[in-house]
CSV table of C-alpha atoms in Angstrom, one decimal:
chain,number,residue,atom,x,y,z
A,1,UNK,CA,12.6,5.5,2.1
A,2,UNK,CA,11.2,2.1,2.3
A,3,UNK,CA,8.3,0.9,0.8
A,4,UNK,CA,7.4,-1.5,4.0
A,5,UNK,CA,7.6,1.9,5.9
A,6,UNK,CA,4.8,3.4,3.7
A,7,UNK,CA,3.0,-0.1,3.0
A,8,UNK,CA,1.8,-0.7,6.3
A,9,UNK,CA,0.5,2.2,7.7
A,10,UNK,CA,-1.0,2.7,3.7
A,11,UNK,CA,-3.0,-0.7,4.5
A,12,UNK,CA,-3.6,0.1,8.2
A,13,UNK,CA,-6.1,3.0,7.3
A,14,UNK,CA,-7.4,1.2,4.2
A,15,UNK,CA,-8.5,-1.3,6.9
A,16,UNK,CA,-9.5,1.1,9.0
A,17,UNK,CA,-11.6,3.1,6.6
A,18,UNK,CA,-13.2,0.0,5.6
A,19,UNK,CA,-14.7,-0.8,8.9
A,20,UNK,CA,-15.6,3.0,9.1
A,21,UNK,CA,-17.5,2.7,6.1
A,22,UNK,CA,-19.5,-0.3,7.2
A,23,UNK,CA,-20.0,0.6,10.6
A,24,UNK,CA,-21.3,4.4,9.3
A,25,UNK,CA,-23.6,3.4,6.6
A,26,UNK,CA,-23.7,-0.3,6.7
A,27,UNK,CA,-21.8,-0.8,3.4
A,28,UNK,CA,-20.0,-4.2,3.0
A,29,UNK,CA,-18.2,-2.9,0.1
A,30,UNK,CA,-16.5,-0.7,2.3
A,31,UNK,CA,-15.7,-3.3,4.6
A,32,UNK,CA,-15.1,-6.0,1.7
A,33,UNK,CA,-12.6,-3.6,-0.3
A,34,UNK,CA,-11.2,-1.9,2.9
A,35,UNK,CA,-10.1,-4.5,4.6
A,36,UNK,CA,-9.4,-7.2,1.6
A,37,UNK,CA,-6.9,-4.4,-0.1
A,38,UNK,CA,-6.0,-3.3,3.2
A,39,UNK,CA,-4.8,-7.2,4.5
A,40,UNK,CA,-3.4,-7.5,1.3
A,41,UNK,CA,-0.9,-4.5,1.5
A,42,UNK,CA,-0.2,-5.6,5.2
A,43,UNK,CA,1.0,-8.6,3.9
A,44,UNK,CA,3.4,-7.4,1.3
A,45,UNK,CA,4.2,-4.9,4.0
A,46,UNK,CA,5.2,-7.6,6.2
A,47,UNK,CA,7.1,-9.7,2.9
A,48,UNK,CA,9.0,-6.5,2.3
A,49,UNK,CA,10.0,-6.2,5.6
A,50,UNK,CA,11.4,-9.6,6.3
A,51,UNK,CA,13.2,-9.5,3.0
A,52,UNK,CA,15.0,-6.2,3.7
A,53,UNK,CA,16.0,-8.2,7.3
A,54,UNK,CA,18.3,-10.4,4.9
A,55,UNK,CA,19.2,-7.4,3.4
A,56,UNK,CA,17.3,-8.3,0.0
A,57,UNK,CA,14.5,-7.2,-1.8
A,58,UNK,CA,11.0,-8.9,-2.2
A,59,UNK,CA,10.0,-7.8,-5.9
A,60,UNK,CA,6.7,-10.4,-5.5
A,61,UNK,CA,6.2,-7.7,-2.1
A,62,UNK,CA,6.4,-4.7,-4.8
A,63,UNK,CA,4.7,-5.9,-7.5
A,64,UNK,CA,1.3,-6.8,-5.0
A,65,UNK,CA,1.4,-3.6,-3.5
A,66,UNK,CA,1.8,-1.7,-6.9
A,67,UNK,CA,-0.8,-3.7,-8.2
A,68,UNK,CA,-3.3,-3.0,-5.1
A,69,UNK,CA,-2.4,0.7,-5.0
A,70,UNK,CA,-3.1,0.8,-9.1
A,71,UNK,CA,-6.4,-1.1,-8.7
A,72,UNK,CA,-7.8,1.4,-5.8
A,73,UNK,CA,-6.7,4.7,-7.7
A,74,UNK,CA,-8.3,3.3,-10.8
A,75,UNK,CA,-11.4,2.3,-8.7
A,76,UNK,CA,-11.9,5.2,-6.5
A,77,UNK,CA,-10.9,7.7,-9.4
A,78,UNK,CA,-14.0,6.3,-11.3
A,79,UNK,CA,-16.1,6.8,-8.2
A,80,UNK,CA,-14.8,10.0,-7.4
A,81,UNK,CA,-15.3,11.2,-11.2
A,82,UNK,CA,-19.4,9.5,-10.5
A,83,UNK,CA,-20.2,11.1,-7.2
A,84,UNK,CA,-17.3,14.5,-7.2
A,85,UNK,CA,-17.5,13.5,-3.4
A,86,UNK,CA,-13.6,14.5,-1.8
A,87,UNK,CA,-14.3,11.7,0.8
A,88,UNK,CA,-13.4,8.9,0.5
A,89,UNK,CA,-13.2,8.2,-3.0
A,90,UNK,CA,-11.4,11.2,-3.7
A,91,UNK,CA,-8.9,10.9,-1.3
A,92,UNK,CA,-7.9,7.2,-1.7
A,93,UNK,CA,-7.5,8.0,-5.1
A,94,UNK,CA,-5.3,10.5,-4.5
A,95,UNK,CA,-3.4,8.6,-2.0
A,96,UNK,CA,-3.1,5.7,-4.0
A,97,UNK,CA,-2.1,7.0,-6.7
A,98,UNK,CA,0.8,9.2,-4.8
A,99,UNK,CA,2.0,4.9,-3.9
A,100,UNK,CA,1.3,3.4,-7.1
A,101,UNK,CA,4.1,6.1,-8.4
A,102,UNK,CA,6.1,5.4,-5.3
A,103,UNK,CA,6.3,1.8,-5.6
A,104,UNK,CA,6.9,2.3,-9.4
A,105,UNK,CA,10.0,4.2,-8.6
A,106,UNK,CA,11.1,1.8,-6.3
A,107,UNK,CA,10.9,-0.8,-8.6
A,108,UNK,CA,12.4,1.4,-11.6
A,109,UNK,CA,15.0,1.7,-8.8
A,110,UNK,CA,15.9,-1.6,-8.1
A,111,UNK,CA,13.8,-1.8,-4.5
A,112,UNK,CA,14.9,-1.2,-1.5
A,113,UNK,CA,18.6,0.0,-0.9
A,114,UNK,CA,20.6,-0.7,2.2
A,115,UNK,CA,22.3,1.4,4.0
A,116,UNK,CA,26.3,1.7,3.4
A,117,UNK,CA,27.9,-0.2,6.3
A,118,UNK,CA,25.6,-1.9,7.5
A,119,UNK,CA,26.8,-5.5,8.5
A,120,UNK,CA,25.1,-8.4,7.3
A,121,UNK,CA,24.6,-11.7,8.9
């Protein structure tokens, strides 16, 4: 698997989670964190995406989403551990950890591998 194919939805729902959270109970940390970590793993999305079009690999793309997904499990395990509420710390924390080993392997791994075959231009 790819990580762009995981990266973008990942920051899709941080996004949309942050403007959930503000627009439930007002809270521009929500929006602030959700969105900021959210357009920033869009972003490397996107990088990682246009690198694996020329059939290369973006390690700056890999290293900003591991770094955003170890950030948010580190953040939201520390709130989850505070508050023992499942949602939403709970959960992102879970989830973002589940990436920040993902994206570790794929960078243990060399990146993103492309498919035998496959022409190049």
């Amino acid at each position: 698997m790819y990580d762009f194919c995981f990266t973008i939805p990942y920051g899709l729902i941080l996004i949309g989670g942050g403007v959930y959270g503000f627009v439930k109970k007002g809270s521009t940390a929500s929006l602030a964190g959700g969105v900021g970590i959210g357009l920033l793993l869009l972003l490397a999305g996107w990088l990682s995406l246009q690198a694996f079009e020329k059939r290369k690999n973006s390690y700056f793309a890999l290293v900003l989403e591991t770094v955003c997904a170890a950030a948010l499990t580190v953040v939201m395990g520390l709130r989850y551990q505070k508050t023992s509420k499942i949602m939403p710390s709970g959960i992102v924390a879970g989830i973002s950890a589940l990436m920040t080993g993902f994206y570790l392997y794929k960078i243990a791994t060399g990146g993103n591998h492309f498919p035998a075959g496959a022409k190049s231009e």
